[in-house]
CSV table of C-alpha atoms and ligand atoms in Angstrom, one decimal:
chain,number,residue,atom,x,y,z
A,18,MET,CA,112.7,137.5,111.6
A,19,GLU,CA,109.2,140.2,109.8
A,20,PHE,CA,110.2,141.7,106.4
A,21,ILE,CA,112.4,142.1,104.3
A,22,LYS,CA,112.1,145.2,101.0
A,23,ALA,CA,114.7,144.7,97.8
A,24,GLY,CA,113.6,146.6,94.9
A,25,ASN,CA,110.2,146.3,94.7
A,26,LEU,CA,110.0,143.3,96.7
A,27,THR,CA,109.4,142.1,100.1
A,28,ILE,CA,110.1,138.7,100.5
A,29,TYR,CA,108.9,138.3,104.3
A,30,PRO,CA,110.9,135.1,105.7
A,31,ILE,CA,109.1,131.9,107.0
A,32,ILE,CA,112.3,130.2,108.9
A,33,LEU,CA,111.5,127.3,111.6
A,34,ASP,CA,114.8,126.6,113.5
A,35,VAL,CA,115.9,123.8,114.4
A,36,ASP,CA,118.2,121.6,116.5
A,37,HIS,CA,119.6,119.8,113.8
A,38,LYS,CA,122.3,120.2,111.5
A,39,LEU,CA,120.4,122.6,108.7
A,40,LYS,CA,119.7,124.7,110.9
A,41,SER,CA,116.5,125.2,110.0
A,42,PHE,CA,114.2,124.8,107.5
A,43,ASN,CA,113.2,127.9,105.0
A,44,SER,CA,110.5,129.2,102.9
A,45,TYR,CA,109.8,132.0,102.1
A,46,LEU,CA,106.8,134.1,100.7
A,47,VAL,CA,107.6,137.2,97.8
A,48,ASP,CA,104.8,140.3,97.0
A,49,ASP,CA,105.9,142.3,94.1
A,50,GLY,CA,102.5,144.6,93.9
A,51,HIS,CA,101.4,141.8,91.5
A,52,SER,CA,101.6,138.1,92.3
A,53,VAL,CA,102.2,136.2,96.2
A,54,SER,CA,105.0,133.6,95.1
A,55,LEU,CA,105.3,130.6,98.0
A,56,ILE,CA,109.0,129.8,97.3
A,57,ASP,CA,109.3,126.2,98.1
A,58,ALA,CA,106.9,124.9,101.1
A,59,GLY,CA,109.3,123.8,104.1
A,60,ILE,CA,108.1,120.1,105.8
A,61,ASN,CA,105.0,118.5,106.2
A,62,LYS,CA,104.3,119.0,109.9
A,63,GLU,CA,102.0,120.8,112.2
A,64,GLU,CA,104.3,123.8,113.2
A,65,TYR,CA,105.5,124.5,109.5
A,66,TRP,CA,102.1,124.6,109.3
A,67,ASP,CA,101.7,126.9,111.9
A,68,LEU,CA,104.4,129.1,111.2
A,69,PHE,CA,103.5,129.4,107.7
A,70,ILE,CA,99.6,130.3,108.1
A,71,SER,CA,100.5,132.5,110.6
A,72,THR,CA,102.9,134.4,108.9
A,73,LEU,CA,100.6,135.0,106.3
A,74,HIS,CA,97.8,136.5,108.6
A,75,ARG,CA,100.1,138.1,110.0
A,76,PHE,CA,101.1,140.1,107.1
A,77,GLY,CA,97.3,141.0,106.2
A,78,PHE,CA,97.8,137.4,103.4
A,79,ASP,CA,95.4,134.3,103.0
A,80,LEU,CA,96.3,131.2,101.2
A,81,SER,CA,93.7,132.5,98.0
A,82,ASP,CA,95.7,135.0,97.9
A,83,LEU,CA,99.0,133.4,97.1
A,84,THR,CA,99.6,133.6,93.0
A,85,GLY,CA,101.4,130.5,93.3
A,86,ILE,CA,104.0,128.0,95.1
A,87,LEU,CA,107.6,128.1,93.2
A,88,VAL,CA,109.5,124.6,94.3
A,89,THR,CA,113.0,125.3,94.1
A,90,HIS,CA,114.2,121.4,93.4
A,91,HIS,CA,111.7,118.1,94.9
A,92,HIS,CA,113.4,117.1,98.4
A,93,PHE,CA,110.4,117.0,101.3
A,94,ASP,CA,112.4,119.5,103.3
A,95,HIS,CA,110.8,121.4,100.2
A,96,VAL,CA,107.5,120.7,99.2
A,97,GLY,CA,106.4,120.1,102.5
A,98,LEU,CA,103.1,122.1,102.7
A,99,VAL,CA,101.5,121.6,99.4
A,100,ASN,CA,98.6,119.1,99.6
A,101,ARG,CA,98.2,120.5,101.9
A,102,ILE,CA,98.0,124.2,101.2
A,103,ILE,CA,96.6,122.5,97.6
A,104,ASP,CA,93.5,120.6,99.7
A,105,ARG,CA,92.4,124.5,101.0
A,106,ALA,CA,93.1,126.4,98.0
A,107,SER,CA,93.5,126.3,94.4
A,108,ILE,CA,97.1,127.4,93.9
A,109,PRO,CA,99.1,126.3,90.7
A,110,VAL,CA,101.6,124.1,91.1
A,111,TYR,CA,105.6,125.7,89.4
A,112,ALA,CA,108.3,122.7,89.4
A,113,HIS,CA,110.9,122.3,87.0
A,114,GLU,CA,110.3,119.3,84.5
A,115,LYS,CA,112.7,116.8,85.6
A,116,ALA,CA,111.2,117.6,89.3
A,117,ILE,CA,107.9,116.0,88.3
A,118,PRO,CA,108.2,112.4,87.9
A,119,ARG,CA,109.6,112.7,91.4
A,120,LEU,CA,107.4,114.9,92.9
A,121,ARG,CA,104.1,112.6,91.5
A,122,ARG,CA,106.8,109.3,92.9
A,123,ASP,CA,105.5,108.0,89.5
A,124,PRO,CA,105.8,104.4,90.4
A,125,GLU,CA,107.7,103.6,86.8
A,126,PHE,CA,110.7,106.0,87.5
A,127,MET,CA,110.9,104.8,91.5
A,128,GLN,CA,111.6,101.6,90.3
A,129,GLN,CA,114.2,102.7,87.3
A,130,ARG,CA,115.8,104.5,90.1
A,131,ILE,CA,116.1,101.1,92.5
A,132,ASP,CA,117.5,99.5,88.4
A,133,PHE,CA,120.3,102.4,88.8
A,134,TYR,CA,121.3,102.5,92.5
A,135,LYS,CA,121.7,98.6,93.1
A,136,LYS,CA,124.0,98.7,90.1
A,137,LEU,CA,126.2,101.4,90.6
A,138,TYR,CA,126.3,100.7,94.6
A,139,GLU,CA,127.8,96.6,92.8
A,140,GLU,CA,129.6,99.3,90.8
A,141,MET,CA,131.6,100.8,93.5
A,142,GLY,CA,131.8,97.6,95.7
A,143,CYS,CA,129.9,98.6,98.2
A,144,GLU,CA,128.3,94.9,99.2
A,145,GLU,CA,126.5,95.3,102.3
A,146,ALA,CA,126.1,98.9,102.8
A,147,GLY,CA,124.7,98.8,99.2
A,148,HIS,CA,121.7,96.1,99.4
A,149,ALA,CA,121.0,98.0,103.1
A,150,GLN,CA,120.6,100.6,101.3
A,151,ILE,CA,118.7,99.3,98.5
A,152,ASP,CA,116.3,97.7,100.7
A,153,TYR,CA,115.6,101.1,103.1
A,154,LEU,CA,114.5,102.4,99.5
A,155,LEU,CA,112.6,100.2,98.5
A,156,ASN,CA,110.6,100.5,102.4
A,157,ALA,CA,111.2,104.2,101.6
A,158,ILE,CA,108.9,103.8,98.3
A,159,GLU,CA,105.7,101.9,99.9
A,160,LYS,CA,106.6,104.0,103.6
A,161,HIS,CA,106.3,107.7,101.3
A,162,LYS,CA,103.7,106.7,98.4
A,163,HIS,CA,101.5,109.0,100.5
A,164,THR,CA,103.8,112.2,100.2
A,165,ALA,CA,103.2,112.0,96.3
A,166,ILE,CA,102.2,115.4,95.3
A,167,LYS,CA,98.5,115.4,93.7
A,168,ALA,CA,97.8,118.2,91.7
A,169,GLU,CA,99.0,119.1,88.9
A,170,ILE,CA,102.6,120.6,88.4
A,171,ILE,CA,103.2,123.5,85.2
A,172,PRO,CA,106.7,122.9,84.5
A,173,LEU,CA,108.2,125.6,84.9
A,174,LYS,CA,109.3,127.5,82.2
A,175,LYS,CA,111.6,131.0,81.6
A,176,GLU,CA,110.2,133.6,84.3
A,177,ILE,CA,107.7,133.0,86.4
A,178,HIS,CA,105.8,135.9,88.0
A,179,CYS,CA,109.1,138.6,88.9
A,180,PHE,CA,111.2,135.7,89.1
A,181,LYS,CA,113.6,134.6,85.3
A,182,ILE,CA,114.7,130.7,86.4
A,183,ILE,CA,118.4,129.8,85.9
A,184,GLU,CA,119.0,126.4,86.4
A,185,VAL,CA,121.0,124.8,89.0
A,186,PRO,CA,121.6,121.0,89.3
A,187,GLY,CA,123.8,119.3,91.3
A,188,HIS,CA,121.8,119.0,94.6
A,189,SER,CA,119.1,117.7,92.7
A,190,PRO,CA,119.1,117.1,89.0
A,191,ASP,CA,115.9,119.6,88.9
A,192,GLN,CA,117.0,122.2,91.5
A,193,VAL,CA,115.7,126.0,90.0
A,194,ALA,CA,117.2,129.2,91.7
A,195,PHE,CA,114.8,132.2,91.0
A,196,TYR,CA,116.7,135.8,90.4
A,197,ASN,CA,115.5,139.0,90.3
A,198,GLU,CA,117.0,141.3,88.6
A,199,GLU,CA,115.9,144.4,89.7
A,200,ALA,CA,116.4,143.6,93.3
A,201,LYS,CA,119.5,141.8,93.4
A,202,VAL,CA,118.4,138.2,95.3
A,203,LEU,CA,117.9,135.2,94.0
A,204,PHE,CA,115.8,132.3,95.7
A,205,GLY,CA,118.6,128.8,95.6
A,206,GLY,CA,117.1,126.2,97.4
A,207,ASP,CA,119.4,124.1,97.7
A,208,VAL,CA,122.4,125.4,95.4
A,209,LEU,CA,123.9,126.8,98.2
A,210,ILE,CA,123.6,127.1,102.0
A,211,ASP,CA,125.5,129.9,104.7
A,212,HIS,CA,126.5,127.5,107.2
A,213,ILE,CA,126.6,124.0,105.0
A,214,SER,CA,128.3,123.1,101.2
A,215,SER,CA,125.1,121.3,99.9
A,216,ASN,CA,125.7,117.3,98.9
A,217,ALA,CA,125.3,117.1,95.3
A,218,PHE,CA,123.2,113.4,95.5
A,219,VAL,CA,124.9,110.7,92.7
A,220,GLU,CA,120.8,110.4,90.8
A,221,PRO,CA,120.2,108.9,87.7
A,222,ASN,CA,119.4,111.7,83.8
A,223,GLU,CA,116.5,110.6,82.2
A,224,SER,CA,118.2,107.9,80.7
A,225,GLY,CA,119.2,105.8,84.0
A,226,GLU,CA,123.3,106.8,83.8
A,227,ARG,CA,125.1,108.5,86.1
A,228,ILE,CA,124.6,112.5,86.5
A,229,LEU,CA,128.2,114.3,87.5
A,230,SER,CA,126.2,115.5,89.9
A,231,LEU,CA,129.2,116.9,92.0
A,232,LEU,CA,130.1,119.1,88.1
A,233,GLN,CA,126.8,120.2,88.3
A,234,GLN,CA,127.2,121.5,90.9
A,235,MET,CA,129.9,123.5,90.7
A,236,ASP,CA,129.4,124.7,87.6
A,237,SER,CA,125.5,125.7,89.1
A,238,LEU,CA,127.7,127.6,91.6
A,239,ASN,CA,129.7,128.8,89.5
A,240,LYS,CA,126.4,130.9,87.7
A,241,CYS,CA,125.2,132.0,90.9
A,242,SER,CA,128.9,133.8,91.7
A,243,ALA,CA,128.5,135.3,87.9
A,244,LEU,CA,125.5,137.3,89.5
A,245,PRO,CA,124.8,140.6,90.9
A,246,LEU,CA,123.6,140.1,93.8
A,247,ASP,CA,122.8,141.4,97.1
A,248,TYR,CA,121.1,137.9,98.8
A,249,VAL,CA,120.6,135.0,98.0
A,250,PHE,CA,117.6,133.4,99.9
A,251,SER,CA,118.2,130.2,100.9
A,252,GLY,CA,116.3,126.6,101.4
A,253,HIS,CA,118.3,126.3,104.7
A,254,GLY,CA,120.3,128.6,107.4
A,255,GLU,CA,120.8,132.8,107.1
A,256,ILE,CA,120.1,134.7,104.8
A,257,ILE,CA,123.5,135.0,102.3
A,258,ALA,CA,125.5,138.5,101.9
A,259,ASN,CA,128.4,137.2,100.4
A,260,HIS,CA,127.7,134.6,97.9
A,261,LYS,CA,131.2,135.1,95.6
A,262,ASP,CA,133.3,134.7,98.5
A,263,LEU,CA,131.3,132.0,99.3
A,264,ILE,CA,131.0,130.4,96.3
A,265,GLU,CA,134.4,130.4,95.8
A,266,THR,CA,135.3,128.8,99.0
A,267,ARG,CA,132.9,125.7,99.0
A,268,LEU,CA,134.4,125.5,95.0
A,269,LYS,CA,138.8,125.0,97.0
A,270,ASN,CA,136.8,122.9,99.7
A,271,VAL,CA,135.9,120.5,96.7
A,272,GLU,CA,140.1,120.3,95.8
A,273,ILE,CA,141.6,120.0,99.3
A,274,LYS,CA,138.6,116.9,99.8
A,275,ALA,CA,139.6,115.3,96.1
A,276,SER,CA,143.1,115.8,97.6
A,277,LYS,CA,143.6,113.9,100.5
A,278,LEU,CA,141.0,111.2,98.5
A,279,LEU,CA,143.8,110.7,95.9
A,280,THR,CA,146.2,110.8,98.8
A,281,LEU,CA,144.3,107.5,100.0
A,282,ILE,CA,143.9,105.9,96.6
A,283,LYS,CA,147.3,106.4,96.3
A,284,ASP,CA,148.4,104.7,99.3
A,285,GLY,CA,146.4,101.7,98.2
A,286,ALA,CA,142.6,102.2,99.0
A,287,PRO,CA,140.9,101.0,95.6
A,288,THR,CA,137.1,101.7,95.2
A,289,ALA,CA,134.7,104.6,96.0
A,290,ASN,CA,133.0,102.0,98.8
A,291,GLU,CA,136.6,101.4,100.8
A,292,ILE,CA,137.4,105.4,100.0
A,293,ALA,CA,134.3,106.2,101.8
A,294,LYS,CA,134.4,103.6,104.9
A,295,GLN,CA,138.3,105.3,105.2
A,296,TYR,CA,137.6,108.3,104.9
A,297,TYR,CA,134.2,108.8,106.6
A,298,LYS,CA,135.1,106.1,109.8
A,299,LYS,CA,132.1,106.1,111.7
A,300,ILE,CA,128.9,108.6,109.6
A,301,TYR,CA,129.6,105.6,106.5
A,302,GLU,CA,127.1,103.4,107.7
A,303,SER,CA,124.7,106.2,109.4
A,304,GLN,CA,125.1,108.6,107.0
A,305,PHE,CA,126.0,106.4,103.3
A,306,PRO,CA,123.9,107.3,100.9
A,307,LEU,CA,125.4,110.7,101.1
A,308,VAL,CA,128.7,109.6,101.7
A,309,MET,CA,128.6,107.6,98.8
A,310,SER,CA,127.6,110.6,97.1
A,311,GLU,CA,130.1,113.0,98.6
A,312,ILE,CA,133.0,109.8,97.3
A,313,ILE,CA,132.0,109.2,94.3
A,314,GLY,CA,131.2,113.9,93.5
A,315,HIS,CA,135.0,113.8,94.1
A,316,LEU,CA,136.8,110.7,92.3
A,317,ASP,CA,134.6,112.8,89.0
A,318,PHE,CA,136.5,115.9,89.6
A,319,LEU,CA,139.7,114.4,90.3
A,320,GLU,CA,138.8,111.9,87.1
A,321,VAL,CA,138.4,114.6,84.7
A,322,ASN,CA,141.2,116.4,85.7
A,323,ARG,CA,143.2,114.0,84.6
A,324,LYS,CA,144.0,113.0,88.3
A,325,VAL,CA,142.2,109.4,88.7
A,326,ARG,CA,141.8,106.7,86.1
A,327,THR,CA,139.6,103.4,86.0
A,328,GLU,CA,138.8,99.9,85.6
A,329,MET,CA,136.6,98.2,86.0
A,330,VAL,CA,138.1,94.5,87.5
A,331,ASP,CA,135.1,91.9,88.4
A,332,GLY,CA,132.2,93.8,88.0
A,333,VAL,CA,133.9,97.0,90.1
A,334,SER,CA,135.4,100.5,89.9
A,335,HIS,CA,138.8,100.0,90.7
A,336,TYR,CA,140.6,103.8,90.9
A,337,TYR,CA,144.4,104.7,90.0
A,338,SER,CA,145.9,107.5,91.0
A,339,TYR,CA,148.0,108.5,87.4
B,17,ZN,ZN1,116.2,120.7,101.9
């Protein structure tokens, strides 16, 4: 793909295809005539760096032409090249303020997360798989220490360059979308992906309480649906030209999945862990955190819609249908 003109924007997609369910890692150079934004920074791999640099050069840009790196959310596949870029050129990095402790891998913040997941997995009845995940997370803190973003991160306000900032939490608490009204385009990170539904990861808020991530994600999708857009530029997969229909499908799918879980509860599966095992079978183990986020999110959906209620039994949350 070469470039796309929309309003007074010229958009240069940087898309690395991968043989993986995400299909590709996408970031975008956006030139509005006054500023050149890099929206997201892909993965930290040699081939992504090469693709990024060759895209810059092919269209006559240099690293120092970048006026800012705009981060949609803190996940590693969206900030991979940030350190490498700022080692070579002093480019301001912008992200949601909630992204900052995450990108810095602030030790106190990381410990709070560990405590949160430990308690969560106990309450959801996860036992062994929960303990294994906590061990994994503890290891990951050590292993990924060096990926902390070193640059000063400037918290996003209402606008940046030619974009309005739209808060779209759910997939992650810090997720934002960059909206250009005149060009009718939205750079949404992972709020909406063409070929897969975006996982609403379970996360704690600042006080360590669980965020109702899936419900947030649904609100964010509704927010996007209300925007008059020609294109949504996503973090993965194809560029989206029919966002309203796609969002409708995603929201419908939440209801469908939730009703399947309700059947399992009616058939006697008492805990989120048991429901997860029965629903996901094999991938329960291989994708444990993702699976638990999905189940817990859909149980929240059932609970707010008064289809199920919960009760603590010996420190474990049990779900009952009404
Ligand atoms: Zn992503």
